[in-house]
Amino acid sequence: LTNTVFGASALSVNTTGYNNTVFGASALSVNTTGYNNVAIGVYSLLSNTTGTDNTAIGAEALTSNSIGSGNVAIGAGSLATGISTDSNVSIGASCLISTTTGDYNVGIGALTLYSNTTGYQNTVIGFNSFGSNTIGYNNTAIGHQAGPGYFGATNSKNSIYIGHQSGNSSHGYDNEIIIGTTMSYGTN
């Protein structure tokens, strides 16, 4: 087995997992057969057992992942509760932090897609953008707090929000397009 390990309890129960790079206390500590993973930071990929091809950089990044594969999580708490998520990109502190099973999401910015649990195929860029989405899918949001935010909908589908706080107080209709700063409602 070719693994690189540094940190107390890191990769401590590995059986056949290989090509893992681990740096941080308890990082990848329960991995058994997962391979091609990178875990840098205390508790990063902590619960991974069989997940493969994951990159977790930051304290508690991808910490709950057990079987998910192909994820990139950069930032403290990034994609922290993802148990079986696949192919997500999460860059920013607490980005996609609540996602448990949503796949194919891209979140860039601290607190982006913060409440997302099972939503999938969302592309969101900007601090706290699409913050209240929980199950919505196929959405695009670009801009600081763009898309349904604290007071917005939790299940927008097939919608586009572009601009600072665009759609932030939207009701989250399906197929909604909102372009412009602090615009609340768009067209369907």
Short mmCIF file of C-alpha atoms in Angstrom, two decimals:
data_model
loop_
_atom_site.label_atom_id
_atom_site.label_comp_id
_atom_site.label_asym_id
_atom_site.label_seq_id
_atom_site.Cartn_x
_atom_site.Cartn_y
_atom_site.Cartn_z
CA LEU A 1 0.00 0.00 0.00
CA THR A 2 1.37 3.39 -0.92
CA ASN A 3 -0.01 5.98 1.45
CA THR A 4 1.56 9.13 2.85
CA VAL A 5 0.44 9.84 6.40
CA PHE A 6 1.26 12.47 9.03
CA GLY A 7 -0.90 13.10 12.09
CA ALA A 8 -2.14 11.38 15.23
CA SER A 9 -4.74 8.70 14.44
CA ALA A 10 -4.62 9.57 10.74
CA LEU A 11 -5.49 6.63 8.44
CA SER A 12 -5.30 4.41 11.51
CA VAL A 13 -7.59 1.51 10.46
CA ASN A 14 -6.75 1.38 6.76
CA THR A 15 -6.82 -2.16 5.33
CA THR A 16 -6.44 -2.02 1.54
CA GLY A 17 -6.84 1.67 0.71
CA TYR A 18 -3.99 3.03 -1.36
CA ASN A 19 -2.62 6.25 -2.86
CA ASN A 20 -4.02 8.32 0.02
CA THR A 21 -2.26 11.46 1.20
CA VAL A 22 -3.13 12.43 4.75
CA PHE A 23 -1.89 15.34 6.88
CA GLY A 24 -3.73 16.17 10.10
CA ALA A 25 -4.91 14.61 13.33
CA SER A 26 -7.69 12.05 12.78
CA ALA A 27 -7.82 12.77 9.05
CA LEU A 28 -9.12 9.73 7.12
CA SER A 29 -8.94 7.87 10.44
CA VAL A 30 -11.61 5.22 9.71
CA ASN A 31 -10.73 4.66 6.06
CA THR A 32 -10.61 0.97 5.20
CA THR A 33 -10.59 0.57 1.42
CA GLY A 34 -10.92 4.11 0.06
CA TYR A 35 -8.18 5.16 -2.32
CA ASN A 36 -6.80 8.20 -4.15
CA ASN A 37 -7.96 10.55 -1.38
CA VAL A 38 -6.24 13.70 -0.14
CA ALA A 39 -7.08 14.82 3.41
CA ILE A 40 -5.29 17.88 4.78
CA GLY A 41 -6.53 19.34 8.05
CA VAL A 42 -7.73 18.05 11.40
CA TYR A 43 -10.76 15.74 11.00
CA SER A 44 -10.79 16.12 7.23
CA LEU A 45 -12.46 13.08 5.64
CA LEU A 46 -12.74 11.74 9.20
CA SER A 47 -15.59 9.26 8.51
CA ASN A 48 -14.48 8.10 5.06
CA THR A 49 -14.47 4.31 4.80
CA THR A 50 -14.72 3.43 1.11
CA GLY A 51 -14.99 6.79 -0.68
CA THR A 52 -12.47 7.37 -3.46
CA ASP A 53 -10.92 10.26 -5.35
CA ASN A 54 -11.86 12.92 -2.76
CA THR A 55 -9.85 16.03 -1.91
CA ALA A 56 -10.51 17.64 1.48
CA ILE A 57 -8.42 20.63 2.54
CA GLY A 58 -9.33 22.42 5.75
CA ALA A 59 -10.40 21.52 9.27
CA GLU A 60 -13.43 19.23 9.14
CA ALA A 61 -13.70 19.41 5.35
CA LEU A 62 -15.77 16.43 4.14
CA THR A 63 -15.67 15.18 7.74
CA SER A 64 -18.87 13.06 7.53
CA ASN A 65 -18.22 11.57 4.10
CA SER A 66 -18.19 7.79 4.31
CA ILE A 67 -18.80 6.45 0.80
CA GLY A 68 -18.98 9.52 -1.46
CA SER A 69 -16.47 9.87 -4.28
CA GLY A 70 -15.04 12.51 -6.57
CA ASN A 71 -15.61 15.46 -4.23
CA VAL A 72 -13.42 18.53 -3.77
CA ALA A 73 -13.88 20.44 -0.50
CA ILE A 74 -11.60 23.36 0.32
CA GLY A 75 -12.19 25.43 3.45
CA ALA A 76 -13.02 24.78 7.09
CA GLY A 77 -16.28 22.86 7.33
CA SER A 78 -16.62 22.70 3.56
CA LEU A 79 -19.07 19.92 2.58
CA ALA A 80 -18.82 18.75 6.21
CA THR A 81 -22.03 16.72 6.47
CA GLY A 82 -21.85 15.02 3.08
CA ILE A 83 -22.30 11.31 3.79
CA SER A 84 -22.63 9.84 0.32
CA THR A 85 -22.29 12.80 -2.01
CA ASP A 86 -20.55 12.45 -5.34
CA SER A 87 -18.80 14.89 -7.65
CA ASN A 88 -19.31 18.14 -5.72
CA VAL A 89 -16.93 21.10 -5.73
CA SER A 90 -17.09 23.17 -2.55
CA ILE A 91 -14.68 26.06 -2.08
CA GLY A 92 -15.09 28.33 0.95
CA ALA A 93 -15.62 28.07 4.68
CA SER A 94 -18.88 26.25 5.47
CA CYS A 95 -19.73 26.05 1.77
CA LEU A 96 -22.25 23.22 1.13
CA ILE A 97 -21.94 22.43 4.85
CA SER A 98 -25.43 20.89 5.18
CA THR A 99 -25.36 18.79 2.00
CA THR A 100 -25.88 15.13 2.86
CA THR A 101 -26.70 13.42 -0.44
CA GLY A 102 -26.85 16.15 -3.12
CA ASP A 103 -24.57 15.47 -6.09
CA TYR A 104 -22.92 17.52 -8.86
CA ASN A 105 -23.06 20.87 -7.06
CA VAL A 106 -20.49 23.64 -7.47
CA GLY A 107 -20.30 26.16 -4.65
CA ILE A 108 -17.67 28.88 -4.46
CA GLY A 109 -17.69 31.31 -1.55
CA ALA A 110 -18.10 31.15 2.20
CA LEU A 111 -21.58 29.99 3.29
CA THR A 112 -22.58 29.30 -0.31
CA LEU A 113 -25.41 26.73 -0.57
CA TYR A 114 -25.30 26.70 3.23
CA SER A 115 -28.67 24.97 3.83
CA ASN A 116 -28.54 22.65 0.82
CA THR A 117 -29.25 19.06 1.89
CA THR A 118 -30.26 17.03 -1.15
CA GLY A 119 -30.30 19.67 -3.89
CA TYR A 120 -28.24 18.72 -6.91
CA GLN A 121 -26.69 20.17 -10.07
CA ASN A 122 -26.56 23.71 -8.68
CA THR A 123 -23.80 26.11 -9.71
CA VAL A 124 -23.44 28.95 -7.20
CA ILE A 125 -20.72 31.59 -6.88
CA GLY A 126 -20.65 34.33 -4.23
CA PHE A 127 -20.68 34.77 -0.48
CA ASN A 128 -23.82 33.23 1.07
CA SER A 129 -25.43 32.76 -2.33
CA PHE A 130 -28.42 30.43 -2.49
CA GLY A 131 -28.22 30.20 1.29
CA SER A 132 -31.72 28.88 1.99
CA ASN A 133 -31.88 26.27 -0.78
CA THR A 134 -32.38 22.80 0.67
CA ILE A 135 -33.70 20.57 -2.12
CA GLY A 136 -33.69 22.77 -5.25
CA TYR A 137 -31.84 21.62 -8.33
CA ASN A 138 -30.48 22.79 -11.71
CA ASN A 139 -30.00 26.39 -10.51
CA THR A 140 -27.33 28.97 -11.28
CA ALA A 141 -26.58 31.92 -9.00
CA ILE A 142 -23.73 34.38 -9.39
CA GLY A 143 -23.16 37.30 -7.03
CA HIS A 144 -22.95 38.21 -3.37
CA GLN A 145 -26.02 36.65 -1.69
CA ALA A 146 -27.57 35.87 -5.07
CA GLY A 147 -30.57 33.57 -5.20
CA PRO A 148 -33.05 32.73 -2.48
CA GLY A 149 -31.43 33.74 0.80
CA TYR A 150 -32.47 33.91 4.40
CA PHE A 151 -36.09 34.73 3.58
CA GLY A 152 -36.23 32.97 0.25
CA ALA A 153 -37.54 29.67 -1.00
CA THR A 154 -35.95 26.34 -0.25
CA ASN A 155 -36.67 24.46 -3.45
CA SER A 156 -36.09 26.57 -6.57
CA LYS A 157 -35.67 24.54 -9.73
CA ASN A 158 -34.15 25.43 -13.08
CA SER A 159 -33.64 29.10 -12.14
CA ILE A 160 -30.95 31.73 -12.79
CA TYR A 161 -29.98 34.59 -10.46
CA ILE A 162 -27.24 37.04 -11.46
CA GLY A 163 -26.22 40.11 -9.46
CA HIS A 164 -25.74 41.28 -5.89
CA GLN A 165 -28.68 39.92 -3.86
CA SER A 166 -30.64 39.17 -7.01
CA GLY A 167 -33.64 37.09 -6.01
CA ASN A 168 -32.59 37.16 -2.36
CA SER A 169 -36.18 37.55 -1.18
CA SER A 170 -37.64 35.61 -4.08
CA HIS A 171 -40.39 33.09 -3.58
CA GLY A 172 -38.28 30.69 -5.58
CA TYR A 173 -40.54 29.95 -8.48
CA ASP A 174 -39.41 27.30 -10.91
CA ASN A 175 -37.80 28.45 -14.15
CA GLU A 176 -37.21 31.94 -12.73
CA ILE A 177 -34.65 34.33 -14.22
CA ILE A 178 -33.56 37.37 -12.20
CA ILE A 179 -30.73 39.63 -13.35
CA GLY A 180 -29.77 42.78 -11.49
CA THR A 181 -28.79 44.03 -8.08
CA THR A 182 -31.32 43.41 -5.30
CA MET A 183 -34.04 42.39 -7.72
CA SER A 184 -36.67 40.33 -5.90
CA TYR A 185 -38.89 38.87 -8.55
CA GLY A 186 -38.24 37.75 -12.07
CA THR A 187 -39.97 36.16 -15.00
CA ASN A 188 -40.99 32.58 -15.46
#
